[in-house]
Amino acid sequence: MPGHEQYTRNMVTAASTANLAIILIDARKGVLTQTRRHSYLAHLVGIPHIVVAVNKMDLVDYDKAVFDRIRADYLAFAEQIGLQRAGHDITFIPLSALNGDMIVDRGEGLDWYTGPTLIDLLESVPAAHSEDFRFPVQFVCRPHASDDPELHDFRGFMGKVESGEIAVGDAVTALPSGQTSTVKAIQLGVEQLPTAITEQSVTLLLEDEIDISRGDMIVKTGAAPEPVKQIDAFVCWLSETPLSAARTYIIRHTTRESKAKVGEIAYKVDVNTLEELPTQGLAMNDIARISFRLAQPLMVDPYSRNRATGAFIVIDESTNNTVGA
């Protein structure tokens, strides 16, 4: 198990795309500081499904009262940090990894527990889903040099559907310009598709020739985020070089970049005690609530609603290193 500083960094950078987290609790010890720390970080990165696995039930004689007490303690802490209010689904499972009880098979020692086994739960948890269509443009394809005359007027917008879905005939808006059009075709390689869904990398062709470049975002008309030039977010600082309010950074959000200055550091969070502490700067692995002033507008959604368009990384413009997320 890595130290909690390394764990903080790994959790924020890697687990931000996870759909489920397993919080492992020793039945003999109950809810510990590391339980609270791990749960807070799972809450921070927006993992929607939390499984609290109370392990080593064999060492407490499979006592239901022990499980119930840990469950009550954890729920009290979850209420404290707003875990359930933020829409996280919390499931509790008693188990014995040593004997295999409630891992794959139910075993014989936990007959009072009627819920799913761990593997049943992992196989049935629904995938994360966002209704809002978000398509950051990665590349504008214009093959004018082709010998095929049909391609001379071809103009396709290539990228990945970060969320939602789109269909031929849907009305769309390009951001930040606000220009509108209709989807004429959707291509996946040489294949023509009637629709495209989350995680598919496709090319969109529009009915109208409107000005769209890399870094712009195509959304459904009527469901567009407002482009903003200031963002407020929790940031995990990843660099050995401390955050400096005097420096200019680059914010990379989906396929778009903007220079940015630190507006305010509201507070940093002690992930062990969850205390909000005043601070003038950030050191490596610090987590803080920060506002950034942007040179160019970004099309952002609240992270709680759309993790793909509610997240960004911070880049040091002099070294091009990722220093925050």
mmCIF file of C-alpha atoms in Angstrom:
data_model
loop_
_atom_site.group_PDB
_atom_site.id
_atom_site.type_symbol
_atom_site.label_atom_id
_atom_site.label_comp_id
_atom_site.label_asym_id
_atom_site.label_seq_id
_atom_site.Cartn_x
_atom_site.Cartn_y
_atom_site.Cartn_z
ATOM 1 C CA MET A 1 0.000 0.000 0.000
ATOM 2 C CA PRO A 2 1.562 3.341 -0.973
ATOM 3 C CA GLY A 3 1.845 6.205 1.493
ATOM 4 C CA HIS A 4 -1.123 8.548 1.735
ATOM 5 C CA GLU A 5 0.638 11.299 -0.253
ATOM 6 C CA GLN A 6 1.195 8.964 -3.201
ATOM 7 C CA TYR A 7 -2.313 7.562 -2.750
ATOM 8 C CA THR A 8 -3.789 11.059 -2.931
ATOM 9 C CA ARG A 9 -2.025 11.738 -6.209
ATOM 10 C CA ASN A 10 -2.893 8.339 -7.714
ATOM 11 C CA MET A 11 -6.521 8.622 -6.689
ATOM 12 C CA VAL A 12 -7.058 12.064 -8.156
ATOM 13 C CA THR A 13 -5.222 11.425 -11.432
ATOM 14 C CA ALA A 14 -6.231 7.824 -12.165
ATOM 15 C CA ALA A 15 -9.479 7.131 -10.302
ATOM 16 C CA SER A 16 -11.147 10.226 -11.740
ATOM 17 C CA THR A 17 -12.423 7.982 -14.546
ATOM 18 C CA ALA A 18 -13.571 5.134 -12.255
ATOM 19 C CA ASN A 19 -17.228 4.218 -11.961
ATOM 20 C CA LEU A 20 -16.957 2.295 -8.682
ATOM 21 C CA ALA A 21 -14.706 2.353 -5.623
ATOM 22 C CA ILE A 22 -14.318 -0.353 -2.986
ATOM 23 C CA ILE A 23 -13.616 1.036 0.498
ATOM 24 C CA LEU A 24 -12.104 -1.830 2.499
ATOM 25 C CA ILE A 25 -12.675 -1.811 6.266
ATOM 26 C CA ASP A 26 -11.168 -4.236 8.794
ATOM 27 C CA ALA A 27 -14.090 -5.516 10.895
ATOM 28 C CA ARG A 28 -11.837 -5.503 13.989
ATOM 29 C CA LYS A 29 -10.870 -1.827 13.601
ATOM 30 C CA GLY A 30 -13.903 -0.140 12.082
ATOM 31 C CA VAL A 31 -13.859 3.282 10.402
ATOM 32 C CA LEU A 32 -10.307 4.676 10.546
ATOM 33 C CA THR A 33 -8.628 7.870 9.366
ATOM 34 C CA GLN A 34 -7.613 6.177 6.110
ATOM 35 C CA THR A 35 -11.243 5.113 5.579
ATOM 36 C CA ARG A 36 -12.324 8.740 5.829
ATOM 37 C CA ARG A 37 -9.433 9.880 3.625
ATOM 38 C CA HIS A 38 -10.174 7.351 0.886
ATOM 39 C CA SER A 39 -13.888 8.091 1.006
ATOM 40 C CA TYR A 40 -13.323 11.830 0.775
ATOM 41 C CA LEU A 41 -11.103 11.368 -2.276
ATOM 42 C CA ALA A 42 -13.689 9.077 -3.896
ATOM 43 C CA HIS A 43 -16.233 11.838 -3.259
ATOM 44 C CA LEU A 44 -13.866 14.469 -4.646
ATOM 45 C CA VAL A 45 -13.294 12.679 -7.972
ATOM 46 C CA GLY A 46 -16.997 11.899 -8.328
ATOM 47 C CA ILE A 47 -16.993 8.095 -8.282
ATOM 48 C CA PRO A 48 -20.753 7.405 -8.346
ATOM 49 C CA HIS A 49 -20.819 3.941 -6.747
ATOM 50 C CA ILE A 50 -19.186 3.256 -3.373
ATOM 51 C CA VAL A 51 -18.910 -0.300 -2.025
ATOM 52 C CA VAL A 52 -17.995 -0.489 1.657
ATOM 53 C CA ALA A 53 -16.526 -3.978 2.077
ATOM 54 C CA VAL A 54 -16.277 -4.957 5.759
ATOM 55 C CA ASN A 55 -13.595 -7.637 5.637
ATOM 56 C CA LYS A 56 -12.300 -10.166 8.196
ATOM 57 C CA MET A 57 -15.770 -10.918 9.504
ATOM 58 C CA ASP A 58 -14.428 -14.370 10.390
ATOM 59 C CA LEU A 59 -12.192 -12.736 13.034
ATOM 60 C CA VAL A 60 -15.218 -11.220 14.812
ATOM 61 C CA ASP A 61 -17.225 -14.480 14.682
ATOM 62 C CA TYR A 62 -19.380 -13.169 11.815
ATOM 63 C CA ASP A 63 -21.144 -10.923 14.341
ATOM 64 C CA LYS A 64 -23.938 -8.948 12.687
ATOM 65 C CA ALA A 65 -23.811 -6.339 15.467
ATOM 66 C CA VAL A 66 -20.211 -5.489 14.487
ATOM 67 C CA PHE A 67 -21.230 -5.021 10.853
ATOM 68 C CA ASP A 68 -24.234 -2.893 11.820
ATOM 69 C CA ARG A 69 -22.090 -0.655 14.042
ATOM 70 C CA ILE A 70 -19.534 -0.077 11.256
ATOM 71 C CA ARG A 71 -22.334 0.636 8.810
ATOM 72 C CA ALA A 72 -23.852 3.230 11.159
ATOM 73 C CA ASP A 73 -20.447 4.863 11.798
ATOM 74 C CA TYR A 74 -19.707 5.084 8.089
ATOM 75 C CA LEU A 75 -23.117 6.522 7.222
ATOM 76 C CA ALA A 76 -22.646 9.206 9.883
ATOM 77 C CA PHE A 77 -19.329 10.155 8.278
ATOM 78 C CA ALA A 78 -20.868 10.022 4.772
ATOM 79 C CA GLU A 79 -23.504 12.495 5.938
ATOM 80 C CA GLN A 80 -20.772 14.752 7.321
ATOM 81 C CA ILE A 81 -19.009 15.063 3.956
ATOM 82 C CA GLY A 82 -22.200 15.056 1.881
ATOM 83 C CA LEU A 83 -21.442 11.749 0.175
ATOM 84 C CA GLN A 84 -25.064 10.690 -0.233
ATOM 85 C CA ARG A 85 -26.361 14.203 -0.858
ATOM 86 C CA ALA A 86 -23.985 14.360 -3.843
ATOM 87 C CA GLY A 87 -25.740 11.358 -5.401
ATOM 88 C CA HIS A 88 -23.237 8.617 -4.550
ATOM 89 C CA ASP A 89 -24.719 5.139 -4.189
ATOM 90 C CA ILE A 90 -23.348 3.370 -1.079
ATOM 91 C CA THR A 91 -23.594 -0.405 -0.649
ATOM 92 C CA PHE A 92 -22.298 -2.359 2.373
ATOM 93 C CA ILE A 93 -21.060 -5.950 2.106
ATOM 94 C CA PRO A 94 -19.727 -8.129 4.947
ATOM 95 C CA LEU A 95 -17.106 -10.599 3.773
ATOM 96 C CA SER A 96 -14.191 -12.814 4.652
ATOM 97 C CA ALA A 97 -11.506 -12.713 1.983
ATOM 98 C CA LEU A 98 -9.612 -15.502 3.727
ATOM 99 C CA ASN A 99 -12.534 -17.939 3.538
ATOM 100 C CA GLY A 100 -14.088 -16.502 0.386
ATOM 101 C CA ASP A 101 -17.403 -15.621 2.044
ATOM 102 C CA MET A 102 -19.403 -13.125 -0.056
ATOM 103 C CA ILE A 103 -16.639 -12.689 -2.630
ATOM 104 C CA VAL A 104 -17.918 -15.035 -5.338
ATOM 105 C CA ASP A 105 -19.873 -17.564 -3.292
ATOM 106 C CA ARG A 106 -22.008 -16.733 -0.279
ATOM 107 C CA GLY A 107 -20.264 -19.091 2.134
ATOM 108 C CA GLU A 108 -21.765 -20.360 5.359
ATOM 109 C CA GLY A 109 -20.912 -17.791 8.016
ATOM 110 C CA LEU A 110 -22.994 -14.819 6.859
ATOM 111 C CA ASP A 111 -26.460 -16.311 6.555
ATOM 112 C CA TRP A 112 -27.975 -13.141 8.090
ATOM 113 C CA TYR A 113 -26.816 -11.070 5.088
ATOM 114 C CA THR A 114 -29.233 -11.256 2.155
ATOM 115 C CA GLY A 115 -27.635 -8.758 -0.250
ATOM 116 C CA PRO A 116 -25.471 -9.479 -3.306
ATOM 117 C CA THR A 117 -21.957 -10.903 -3.216
ATOM 118 C CA LEU A 118 -19.090 -8.639 -4.227
ATOM 119 C CA ILE A 119 -18.765 -10.182 -7.692
ATOM 120 C CA ASP A 120 -22.552 -9.957 -8.219
ATOM 121 C CA LEU A 121 -22.429 -6.272 -7.408
ATOM 122 C CA LEU A 122 -19.435 -5.565 -9.637
ATOM 123 C CA GLU A 123 -21.126 -7.287 -12.575
ATOM 124 C CA SER A 124 -24.445 -5.467 -12.158
ATOM 125 C CA VAL A 125 -23.457 -1.879 -11.372
ATOM 126 C CA PRO A 126 -24.751 0.463 -14.091
ATOM 127 C CA ALA A 127 -22.316 2.447 -16.214
ATOM 128 C CA ALA A 128 -21.949 6.167 -15.649
ATOM 129 C CA HIS A 129 -24.102 8.193 -18.038
ATOM 130 C CA SER A 130 -24.674 11.832 -18.853
ATOM 131 C CA GLU A 131 -27.537 13.047 -21.021
ATOM 132 C CA ASP A 132 -25.838 16.194 -22.313
ATOM 133 C CA PHE A 133 -24.119 15.793 -25.688
ATOM 134 C CA ARG A 134 -20.563 17.124 -25.592
ATOM 135 C CA PHE A 135 -18.233 16.783 -28.597
ATOM 136 C CA PRO A 136 -14.886 18.617 -28.265
ATOM 137 C CA VAL A 137 -13.390 19.021 -31.736
ATOM 138 C CA GLN A 138 -9.949 17.441 -31.987
ATOM 139 C CA PHE A 139 -9.264 17.878 -35.696
ATOM 140 C CA VAL A 140 -10.909 19.504 -38.731
ATOM 141 C CA CYS A 141 -10.527 17.212 -41.750
ATOM 142 C CA ARG A 142 -10.375 18.974 -45.146
ATOM 143 C CA PRO A 143 -8.691 16.639 -47.710
ATOM 144 C CA HIS A 144 -8.380 19.220 -50.516
ATOM 145 C CA ALA A 145 -5.323 17.484 -51.975
ATOM 146 C CA SER A 146 -7.312 14.347 -52.753
ATOM 147 C CA ASP A 147 -7.810 13.302 -56.377
ATOM 148 C CA ASP A 148 -11.405 12.383 -55.554
ATOM 149 C CA PRO A 149 -13.608 15.337 -56.621
ATOM 150 C CA GLU A 150 -16.238 14.297 -54.065
ATOM 151 C CA LEU A 151 -13.773 15.126 -51.289
ATOM 152 C CA HIS A 152 -12.962 18.643 -52.464
ATOM 153 C CA ASP A 153 -15.788 20.126 -50.383
ATOM 154 C CA PHE A 154 -15.475 17.622 -47.536
ATOM 155 C CA ARG A 155 -15.270 19.204 -44.087
ATOM 156 C CA GLY A 156 -15.496 16.810 -41.158
ATOM 157 C CA PHE A 157 -15.113 17.514 -37.461
ATOM 158 C CA MET A 158 -13.263 14.693 -35.712
ATOM 159 C CA GLY A 159 -13.276 13.903 -32.015
ATOM 160 C CA LYS A 160 -14.674 11.729 -29.244
ATOM 161 C CA VAL A 161 -18.210 11.897 -27.910
ATOM 162 C CA GLU A 162 -17.452 12.746 -24.293
ATOM 163 C CA SER A 163 -21.060 12.358 -23.181
ATOM 164 C CA GLY A 164 -24.583 11.907 -24.480
ATOM 165 C CA GLU A 165 -25.439 10.911 -28.032
ATOM 166 C CA ILE A 166 -26.062 12.529 -31.386
ATOM 167 C CA ALA A 167 -28.080 11.503 -34.459
ATOM 168 C CA VAL A 168 -28.228 12.538 -38.083
ATOM 169 C CA GLY A 169 -30.693 15.427 -38.354
ATOM 170 C CA ASP A 170 -30.091 16.788 -34.837
ATOM 171 C CA ALA A 171 -29.703 20.546 -34.472
ATOM 172 C CA VAL A 172 -26.318 21.491 -33.025
ATOM 173 C CA THR A 173 -24.499 24.588 -31.806
ATOM 174 C CA ALA A 174 -20.778 25.277 -32.074
ATOM 175 C CA LEU A 175 -19.155 26.880 -29.037
ATOM 176 C CA PRO A 176 -17.912 29.408 -28.205
ATOM 177 C CA SER A 177 -19.147 31.102 -31.421
ATOM 178 C CA GLY A 178 -22.805 30.098 -30.939
ATOM 179 C CA GLN A 179 -23.289 29.291 -34.655
ATOM 180 C CA THR A 180 -25.887 26.629 -35.401
ATOM 181 C CA SER A 181 -26.368 23.881 -37.974
ATOM 182 C CA THR A 182 -27.715 20.350 -38.414
ATOM 183 C CA VAL A 183 -25.862 17.038 -38.454
ATOM 184 C CA LYS A 184 -25.689 15.841 -42.066
ATOM 185 C CA ALA A 185 -23.715 12.630 -41.497
ATOM 186 C CA ILE A 186 -21.802 10.675 -38.866
ATOM 187 C CA GLN A 187 -18.805 8.615 -39.954
ATOM 188 C CA LEU A 188 -16.792 5.969 -38.153
ATOM 189 C CA GLY A 189 -13.923 5.347 -40.539
ATOM 190 C CA VAL A 190 -15.646 4.572 -43.831
ATOM 191 C CA GLU A 191 -18.853 3.448 -42.101
ATOM 192 C CA GLN A 192 -21.906 5.715 -42.030
ATOM 193 C CA LEU A 193 -23.688 5.747 -38.662
ATOM 194 C CA PRO A 194 -27.211 6.948 -37.821
ATOM 195 C CA THR A 195 -26.136 7.843 -34.266
ATOM 196 C CA ALA A 196 -23.003 8.168 -32.135
ATOM 197 C CA ILE A 197 -22.821 7.597 -28.376
ATOM 198 C CA THR A 198 -20.471 8.257 -25.455
ATOM 199 C CA GLU A 199 -16.854 7.102 -25.963
ATOM 200 C CA GLN A 200 -17.172 6.723 -29.751
ATOM 201 C CA SER A 201 -14.566 8.563 -31.821
ATOM 202 C CA VAL A 202 -16.332 9.772 -34.951
ATOM 203 C CA THR A 203 -16.409 12.433 -37.650
ATOM 204 C CA LEU A 204 -19.391 14.788 -37.785
ATOM 205 C CA LEU A 205 -20.444 16.474 -41.041
ATOM 206 C CA LEU A 206 -22.775 19.471 -40.835
ATOM 207 C CA GLU A 207 -25.290 20.870 -43.307
ATOM 208 C CA ASP A 208 -23.822 24.379 -43.112
ATOM 209 C CA GLU A 209 -20.241 25.538 -43.487
ATOM 210 C CA ILE A 210 -19.708 27.297 -40.188
ATOM 211 C CA ASP A 211 -16.429 28.294 -38.601
ATOM 212 C CA ILE A 212 -15.262 25.534 -36.233
ATOM 213 C CA SER A 213 -11.678 24.863 -35.128
ATOM 214 C CA ARG A 214 -9.815 22.442 -32.866
ATOM 215 C CA GLY A 215 -10.757 23.202 -29.273
ATOM 216 C CA ASP A 216 -14.302 24.271 -30.121
ATOM 217 C CA MET A 217 -17.174 22.161 -28.823
ATOM 218 C CA ILE A 218 -20.262 20.901 -30.661
ATOM 219 C CA VAL A 219 -23.368 20.471 -28.489
ATOM 220 C CA LYS A 220 -27.063 19.996 -29.089
ATOM 221 C CA THR A 221 -28.911 23.245 -29.649
ATOM 222 C CA GLY A 222 -30.800 24.220 -26.525
ATOM 223 C CA ALA A 223 -28.485 22.275 -24.194
ATOM 224 C CA ALA A 224 -25.326 24.339 -24.386
ATOM 225 C CA PRO A 225 -23.122 25.300 -21.438
ATOM 226 C CA GLU A 226 -22.352 28.995 -21.136
ATOM 227 C CA PRO A 227 -18.721 29.761 -22.089
ATOM 228 C CA VAL A 228 -16.937 31.152 -19.023
ATOM 229 C CA LYS A 229 -13.723 33.076 -18.376
ATOM 230 C CA GLN A 230 -13.474 32.164 -14.693
ATOM 231 C CA ILE A 231 -13.644 28.700 -13.166
ATOM 232 C CA ASP A 232 -13.830 27.528 -9.562
ATOM 233 C CA ALA A 233 -12.644 24.020 -8.778
ATOM 234 C CA PHE A 234 -10.961 21.647 -6.375
ATOM 235 C CA VAL A 235 -7.384 21.200 -7.573
ATOM 236 C CA CYS A 236 -4.849 18.576 -6.538
ATOM 237 C CA TRP A 237 -1.345 20.020 -6.896
ATOM 238 C CA LEU A 238 1.005 17.448 -8.484
ATOM 239 C CA SER A 239 4.276 19.339 -8.756
ATOM 240 C CA GLU A 240 7.259 19.653 -6.438
ATOM 241 C CA THR A 241 7.305 23.326 -7.475
ATOM 242 C CA PRO A 242 4.683 25.097 -5.333
ATOM 243 C CA LEU A 243 1.724 26.890 -6.867
ATOM 244 C CA SER A 244 2.470 30.574 -7.339
ATOM 245 C CA ALA A 245 -0.277 33.165 -7.685
ATOM 246 C CA ALA A 246 2.197 35.361 -9.571
ATOM 247 C CA ARG A 247 2.708 32.873 -12.396
ATOM 248 C CA THR A 248 0.689 32.239 -15.545
ATOM 249 C CA TYR A 249 -0.469 28.664 -16.130
ATOM 250 C CA ILE A 250 -2.195 26.855 -18.982
ATOM 251 C CA ILE A 251 -5.563 25.204 -18.363
ATOM 252 C CA ARG A 252 -6.196 22.249 -20.697
ATOM 253 C CA HIS A 253 -9.889 21.387 -20.809
ATOM 254 C CA THR A 254 -10.928 18.627 -23.248
ATOM 255 C CA THR A 255 -9.241 19.728 -26.527
ATOM 256 C CA ARG A 256 -9.062 23.429 -25.650
ATOM 257 C CA GLU A 257 -6.363 25.415 -23.845
ATOM 258 C CA SER A 258 -6.334 28.817 -22.199
ATOM 259 C CA LYS A 259 -3.749 30.791 -20.302
ATOM 260 C CA ALA A 260 -4.843 31.350 -16.716
ATOM 261 C CA LYS A 261 -3.974 33.224 -13.548
ATOM 262 C CA VAL A 262 -4.836 32.168 -10.019
ATOM 263 C CA GLY A 263 -7.708 34.350 -8.827
ATOM 264 C CA GLU A 264 -8.099 33.127 -5.255
ATOM 265 C CA ILE A 265 -7.214 30.143 -3.083
ATOM 266 C CA ALA A 266 -10.279 29.816 -0.861
ATOM 267 C CA TYR A 267 -8.819 27.068 1.347
ATOM 268 C CA LYS A 268 -6.951 23.781 1.261
ATOM 269 C CA VAL A 269 -8.303 20.531 2.668
ATOM 270 C CA ASP A 270 -6.532 18.372 5.251
ATOM 271 C CA VAL A 271 -7.506 14.962 3.859
ATOM 272 C CA ASN A 272 -6.862 13.331 7.235
ATOM 273 C CA THR A 273 -9.126 15.588 9.328
ATOM 274 C CA LEU A 274 -11.181 17.142 6.448
ATOM 275 C CA GLU A 275 -10.502 20.553 7.995
ATOM 276 C CA GLU A 276 -10.551 23.539 5.621
ATOM 277 C CA LEU A 277 -7.351 25.517 6.174
ATOM 278 C CA PRO A 278 -6.459 29.020 4.955
ATOM 279 C CA THR A 279 -3.420 29.070 2.675
ATOM 280 C CA GLN A 280 -1.491 31.348 0.346
ATOM 281 C CA GLY A 281 0.020 28.554 -1.773
ATOM 282 C CA LEU A 282 0.001 24.840 -2.535
ATOM 283 C CA ALA A 283 2.691 22.192 -2.119
ATOM 284 C CA MET A 284 2.803 18.783 -3.765
ATOM 285 C CA ASN A 285 -0.340 16.665 -3.075
ATOM 286 C CA ASP A 286 -2.250 19.566 -1.520
ATOM 287 C CA ILE A 287 -5.935 19.761 -2.442
ATOM 288 C CA ALA A 288 -7.533 23.200 -2.470
ATOM 289 C CA ARG A 289 -10.505 25.181 -3.693
ATOM 290 C CA ILE A 290 -9.150 27.611 -6.302
ATOM 291 C CA SER A 291 -10.515 30.070 -8.821
ATOM 292 C CA PHE A 292 -8.738 30.750 -12.129
ATOM 293 C CA ARG A 293 -9.139 33.748 -14.426
ATOM 294 C CA LEU A 294 -8.962 32.652 -18.072
ATOM 295 C CA ALA A 295 -7.666 34.417 -21.167
ATOM 296 C CA GLN A 296 -9.952 32.378 -23.456
ATOM 297 C CA PRO A 297 -13.458 31.077 -22.672
ATOM 298 C CA LEU A 298 -13.985 27.422 -21.773
ATOM 299 C CA MET A 299 -17.191 25.398 -22.129
ATOM 300 C CA VAL A 300 -17.467 23.702 -18.762
ATOM 301 C CA ASP A 301 -20.140 21.740 -16.921
ATOM 302 C CA PRO A 302 -20.379 21.143 -13.176
ATOM 303 C CA TYR A 303 -18.199 18.123 -12.390
ATOM 304 C CA SER A 304 -21.055 16.519 -10.476
ATOM 305 C CA ARG A 305 -23.077 16.454 -13.715
ATOM 306 C CA ASN A 306 -20.404 15.711 -16.310
ATOM 307 C CA ARG A 307 -16.983 14.462 -15.270
ATOM 308 C CA ALA A 308 -15.516 14.776 -18.782
ATOM 309 C CA THR A 309 -16.291 18.474 -19.208
ATOM 310 C CA GLY A 310 -16.063 19.337 -15.515
ATOM 311 C CA ALA A 311 -12.368 18.408 -15.243
ATOM 312 C CA PHE A 312 -9.125 19.942 -16.464
ATOM 313 C CA ILE A 313 -5.369 19.818 -15.947
ATOM 314 C CA VAL A 314 -2.998 22.659 -15.088
ATOM 315 C CA ILE A 315 0.199 22.964 -17.136
ATOM 316 C CA ASP A 316 3.364 24.936 -16.380
ATOM 317 C CA GLU A 317 3.797 27.040 -19.513
ATOM 318 C CA SER A 318 7.594 27.185 -19.131
ATOM 319 C CA THR A 319 8.199 23.414 -18.811
ATOM 320 C CA ASN A 320 4.974 22.007 -20.330
ATOM 321 C CA ASN A 321 4.716 19.725 -17.267
ATOM 322 C CA THR A 322 1.340 18.843 -15.786
ATOM 323 C CA VAL A 323 1.378 20.440 -12.334
ATOM 324 C CA GLY A 324 -2.253 20.150 -11.219
ATOM 325 C CA ALA A 325 -5.548 18.415 -11.939
#
